[in-house]
Short mmCIF file of C-alpha atoms in Angstrom, two decimals:
data_model
loop_
_atom_site.label_atom_id
_atom_site.label_comp_id
_atom_site.label_asym_id
_atom_site.label_seq_id
_atom_site.Cartn_x
_atom_site.Cartn_y
_atom_site.Cartn_z
CA MET M 1 25.43 157.86 -25.25
CA PRO M 2 21.80 157.76 -26.40
CA THR M 3 19.86 160.86 -27.36
CA GLU M 4 19.62 163.08 -24.30
CA THR M 5 17.49 165.96 -23.20
CA THR M 6 18.92 169.21 -21.92
CA LYS M 7 17.65 168.29 -18.47
CA SER M 8 19.36 164.90 -18.46
CA ILE M 9 22.67 166.41 -19.55
CA PHE M 10 22.46 169.03 -16.80
CA TRP M 11 21.79 166.41 -14.14
CA SER M 12 24.59 164.29 -15.53
CA GLY M 13 26.92 167.20 -14.77
CA VAL M 14 25.47 167.54 -11.29
CA ARG M 15 25.97 163.84 -10.56
CA ASP M 16 29.54 163.88 -11.87
CA ALA M 17 30.44 166.89 -9.73
CA ALA M 18 28.63 165.81 -6.57
CA PRO M 19 31.55 163.78 -5.11
CA PHE M 20 33.71 166.92 -5.10
CA ILE M 21 31.50 168.30 -2.34
CA LEU M 22 33.46 166.03 -0.01
CA VAL M 23 36.60 168.13 -0.59
CA VAL M 24 35.11 171.49 -1.54
CA GLY M 25 33.32 171.63 1.81
CA PRO M 26 36.43 171.28 3.99
CA PHE M 27 38.38 173.51 1.57
CA GLY M 28 35.84 176.33 1.88
CA LEU M 29 35.55 175.80 5.62
CA LEU M 30 39.33 176.03 5.90
CA PHE M 31 39.44 179.31 4.00
CA GLY M 32 36.67 180.81 6.11
CA VAL M 33 38.45 179.85 9.32
CA VAL M 34 41.88 181.04 8.15
CA ALA M 35 40.45 184.32 6.85
CA THR M 36 38.77 185.19 10.14
CA GLU M 37 41.87 184.13 12.09
CA SER M 38 43.85 186.51 9.87
CA GLY M 39 41.65 189.44 10.85
CA LEU M 40 38.99 189.55 8.12
CA ASN M 41 35.39 189.89 9.20
CA VAL M 42 32.59 187.76 7.76
CA LEU M 43 31.64 190.30 5.07
CA GLU M 44 35.24 190.71 3.93
CA THR M 45 35.74 186.95 3.89
CA MET M 46 32.63 186.32 1.80
CA THR M 47 33.42 189.18 -0.58
CA PHE M 48 36.88 187.73 -1.08
CA SER M 49 35.50 184.25 -1.73
CA ILE M 50 32.68 185.33 -4.06
CA LEU M 51 34.74 187.73 -6.15
CA VAL M 52 37.81 185.54 -6.51
CA ILE M 53 36.27 182.05 -6.29
CA ALA M 54 39.68 180.40 -6.46
CA GLY M 55 40.57 178.62 -3.25
CA ALA M 56 44.27 178.04 -3.86
CA ALA M 57 44.86 181.64 -4.96
CA GLN M 58 42.81 182.94 -2.03
CA LEU M 59 44.80 180.98 0.53
CA THR M 60 48.07 181.98 -1.14
CA ALA M 61 47.18 185.67 -1.08
CA LEU M 62 45.91 185.45 2.49
CA GLN M 63 49.08 183.74 3.72
CA LEU M 64 51.31 186.29 2.02
CA LEU M 65 49.26 189.18 3.42
CA THR M 66 49.55 187.67 6.88
CA ASP M 67 53.33 187.46 6.39
CA ASN M 68 53.38 191.15 5.41
CA ALA M 69 54.65 190.37 1.93
CA PRO M 70 54.86 193.30 -0.52
CA THR M 71 51.57 193.90 -2.33
CA ILE M 72 53.15 193.28 -5.73
CA ILE M 73 54.36 189.85 -4.55
CA VAL M 74 50.87 189.02 -3.27
CA ILE M 75 49.29 189.96 -6.61
CA ILE M 76 51.88 188.17 -8.73
CA SER M 77 51.73 185.02 -6.60
CA ALA M 78 47.93 184.86 -6.68
CA LEU M 79 47.92 185.40 -10.44
CA ALA M 80 50.59 182.75 -10.91
CA VAL M 81 48.60 180.21 -8.90
CA ASN M 82 45.60 180.98 -11.09
CA LEU M 83 47.57 180.97 -14.32
CA ARG M 84 46.22 177.50 -15.00
CA MET M 85 42.82 179.12 -15.62
CA ALA M 86 44.21 180.70 -18.79
CA MET M 87 45.25 177.25 -19.97
CA TYR M 88 41.87 175.86 -19.01
CA SER M 89 40.18 178.58 -21.06
CA ALA M 90 42.34 177.89 -24.10
CA SER M 91 41.55 174.19 -23.81
CA LEU M 92 37.78 174.77 -23.60
CA ALA M 93 37.62 177.44 -26.32
CA PRO M 94 37.27 175.00 -29.25
CA TYR M 95 34.26 173.43 -27.55
CA ILE M 96 32.32 176.38 -26.11
CA GLY M 97 33.85 179.32 -27.99
CA PRO M 98 30.79 179.75 -30.25
CA ALA M 99 28.44 180.10 -27.24
CA PRO M 100 26.72 183.47 -26.62
CA LEU M 101 28.86 186.07 -24.86
CA TRP M 102 26.82 186.03 -21.66
CA GLN M 103 27.19 182.27 -21.38
CA ARG M 104 30.95 182.46 -21.91
CA ALA M 105 31.15 185.23 -19.31
CA CYS M 106 29.33 183.06 -16.78
CA ALA M 107 31.52 180.09 -17.67
CA ALA M 108 34.63 182.24 -17.16
CA TYR M 109 33.47 183.22 -13.68
CA PHE M 110 32.56 179.64 -12.72
CA LEU M 111 35.66 178.10 -14.28
CA VAL M 112 37.20 176.14 -11.43
CA ASP M 113 39.31 173.01 -11.37
CA GLN M 114 36.32 170.73 -10.91
CA SER M 115 34.22 172.22 -13.71
CA TYR M 116 37.14 172.17 -16.13
CA GLY M 117 38.29 168.65 -15.30
CA LEU M 118 34.84 167.15 -15.71
CA ALA M 119 33.89 169.21 -18.76
CA ILE M 120 36.99 168.56 -20.84
CA LEU M 121 36.78 164.81 -20.23
CA LYS M 122 33.11 164.77 -21.23
CA TYR M 123 33.65 166.94 -24.32
CA GLU M 124 36.42 164.64 -25.51
CA ALA M 125 34.30 161.57 -24.86
CA TYR M 126 31.26 162.96 -26.72
CA PRO M 127 32.55 165.10 -29.61
CA ASN M 128 29.12 165.11 -31.29
CA TRP M 129 27.56 167.28 -28.60
CA ASN M 130 26.52 170.70 -29.83
CA VAL M 131 27.49 173.94 -28.07
CA ARG M 132 24.24 174.11 -26.14
CA GLN M 133 24.70 170.61 -24.76
CA ARG M 134 28.27 171.39 -23.74
CA MET M 135 27.26 174.56 -21.92
CA VAL M 136 24.40 172.80 -20.15
CA TYR M 137 26.77 170.11 -18.92
CA PHE M 138 29.30 172.72 -17.79
CA PHE M 139 26.72 174.57 -15.72
CA GLY M 140 25.58 171.24 -14.32
CA THR M 141 29.07 170.62 -12.96
CA ILE M 142 29.18 173.88 -11.06
CA ALA M 143 25.64 173.58 -9.65
CA PRO M 144 26.68 171.53 -6.60
CA VAL M 145 30.25 172.84 -6.29
CA CYS M 146 30.16 176.63 -6.27
CA PRO M 147 27.11 177.22 -4.02
CA PHE M 148 28.58 174.71 -1.58
CA TRP M 149 31.89 176.60 -1.69
CA TYR M 150 30.10 179.81 -0.66
CA LEU M 151 28.18 178.03 2.09
CA ALA M 152 31.28 176.31 3.46
CA THR M 153 33.22 179.60 3.43
CA LEU M 154 30.42 181.33 5.33
CA THR M 155 30.29 178.50 7.87
CA GLY M 156 34.04 178.69 8.39
CA ALA M 157 33.92 182.46 8.79
CA LEU M 158 31.13 182.21 11.37
CA ILE M 159 32.62 179.47 13.50
CA GLY M 160 36.17 180.82 13.19
CA THR M 161 38.63 179.49 15.74
CA SER M 162 36.11 177.11 17.31
CA VAL M 163 37.06 174.40 14.79
CA PRO M 164 39.19 171.80 16.61
CA ASP M 165 42.67 171.08 15.23
CA TRP M 166 42.00 167.33 14.98
CA LEU M 167 39.67 167.92 12.03
CA ALA M 168 42.75 168.72 9.90
CA LEU M 169 40.81 170.69 7.30
CA ASP M 170 43.97 171.44 5.36
CA PHE M 171 43.82 167.94 3.87
CA ALA M 172 41.18 169.18 1.41
CA MET M 173 43.50 171.16 -0.86
CA PRO M 174 46.00 168.42 -1.78
CA ILE M 175 43.28 165.80 -2.14
CA THR M 176 41.32 168.05 -4.50
CA PHE M 177 44.26 168.56 -6.84
CA ILE M 178 45.34 164.92 -6.73
CA ALA M 179 41.83 163.84 -7.70
CA LEU M 180 41.78 166.30 -10.59
CA ILE M 181 45.32 166.00 -11.89
CA ALA M 182 45.98 162.27 -11.66
CA PRO M 183 43.37 161.24 -14.29
CA ALA M 184 44.58 164.03 -16.59
CA LEU M 185 48.16 162.72 -16.82
CA ARG M 186 47.47 160.89 -20.05
CA THR M 187 50.42 161.91 -22.24
CA ARG M 188 54.19 162.20 -21.94
CA ALA M 189 53.88 165.98 -22.00
CA HIS M 190 51.46 165.95 -19.06
CA VAL M 191 53.66 163.63 -16.99
CA ALA M 192 56.85 165.53 -17.83
CA ALA M 193 55.27 168.88 -16.91
CA ALA M 194 54.00 167.48 -13.61
CA LEU M 195 57.34 165.88 -12.66
CA VAL M 196 59.39 168.97 -13.49
CA SER M 197 56.97 171.20 -11.55
CA ILE M 198 57.24 168.96 -8.49
CA VAL M 199 61.03 168.75 -8.59
CA VAL M 200 61.52 172.49 -9.11
CA ALA M 201 58.95 173.43 -6.45
CA LEU M 202 60.61 171.18 -3.86
CA SER M 203 64.09 172.34 -4.84
CA LEU M 204 63.15 176.01 -4.47
CA ALA M 205 61.03 175.65 -1.35
CA PHE M 206 63.58 177.79 0.51
CA LEU M 207 62.68 180.93 -1.50
CA PRO M 208 60.60 183.53 0.37
CA TYR M 209 56.93 184.24 -0.33
CA ASN M 210 56.51 180.88 -2.15
CA LEU M 211 58.32 182.28 -5.18
CA GLY M 212 59.51 178.77 -5.94
CA LEU M 213 55.99 177.93 -7.05
CA LEU M 214 56.14 180.63 -9.71
CA VAL M 215 59.34 179.22 -11.14
CA ALA M 216 58.01 175.67 -10.90
CA GLY M 217 54.84 176.56 -12.80
CA ILE M 218 56.77 178.22 -15.60
CA ALA M 219 59.28 175.36 -15.79
CA GLY M 220 56.47 172.82 -15.93
CA MET M 221 54.67 174.62 -18.75
CA MET M 222 57.87 175.00 -20.75
CA THR M 223 58.68 171.33 -20.28
CA GLY M 224 55.22 170.21 -21.31
CA ALA M 225 55.27 172.40 -24.42
CA GLU M 226 58.71 171.13 -25.45
CA VAL M 227 57.79 167.47 -24.96
CA GLU M 228 54.59 168.05 -26.94
CA ARG M 229 56.57 169.67 -29.77
CA ARG M 230 59.07 166.86 -29.93
CA THR M 231 56.37 164.22 -29.78
CA GLU M 232 54.66 165.78 -32.79
CA GLU M 233 57.97 165.92 -34.67
CA TRP M 234 58.64 162.25 -33.96
CA ALA M 235 55.13 161.35 -35.12
CA LYS M 236 55.70 163.14 -38.44
CA ALA M 237 59.14 161.59 -38.98
#
């Protein structure tokens, strides 16, 4: 990549993230609708969405609350769904760790699947970027995604149950994760972790309160770590 200005790097992030609006919009709209159908008012819905800014965890918590699940189960399940953010943070730390504290704090708040997926691929592709360039690109990726998430959530909360069923807004969640995860399955460890997670999640789908997802996530991480360890041992042998 030729020498770039801060502005060009920022807009590169915006362009890369722009296609995700096609799924973030329906995803946010879905949450807004489901939240109001579950009894939350517009203010509560928007507060939930702005403070948490994690669609999958929000829908998980909302569903469990609607099912009258114990509070501790709701909290643990939401945290488990968002556990991937800790892994995202560890993965990004070598690239943006030296950034000023306020920038890292903002990045932590805006760390979503889209911003991570785009950023880590770009950082690996252009290792010569300095910390400032990396942060500028990161904030470029969230510029179209996060504001649109808020807007879509607000729209869903306002229109509520008037959304017709034939729109099938719930398609947005699986499509988002497929688009993010599929390109990231580049190693045996990644593939093994994904396969084990899928098998365990389907096998334990009968457990109440989606507890099977917790077990599946842990099993997937353990599998990925073990395959990674063995791969490194084989490479050294």
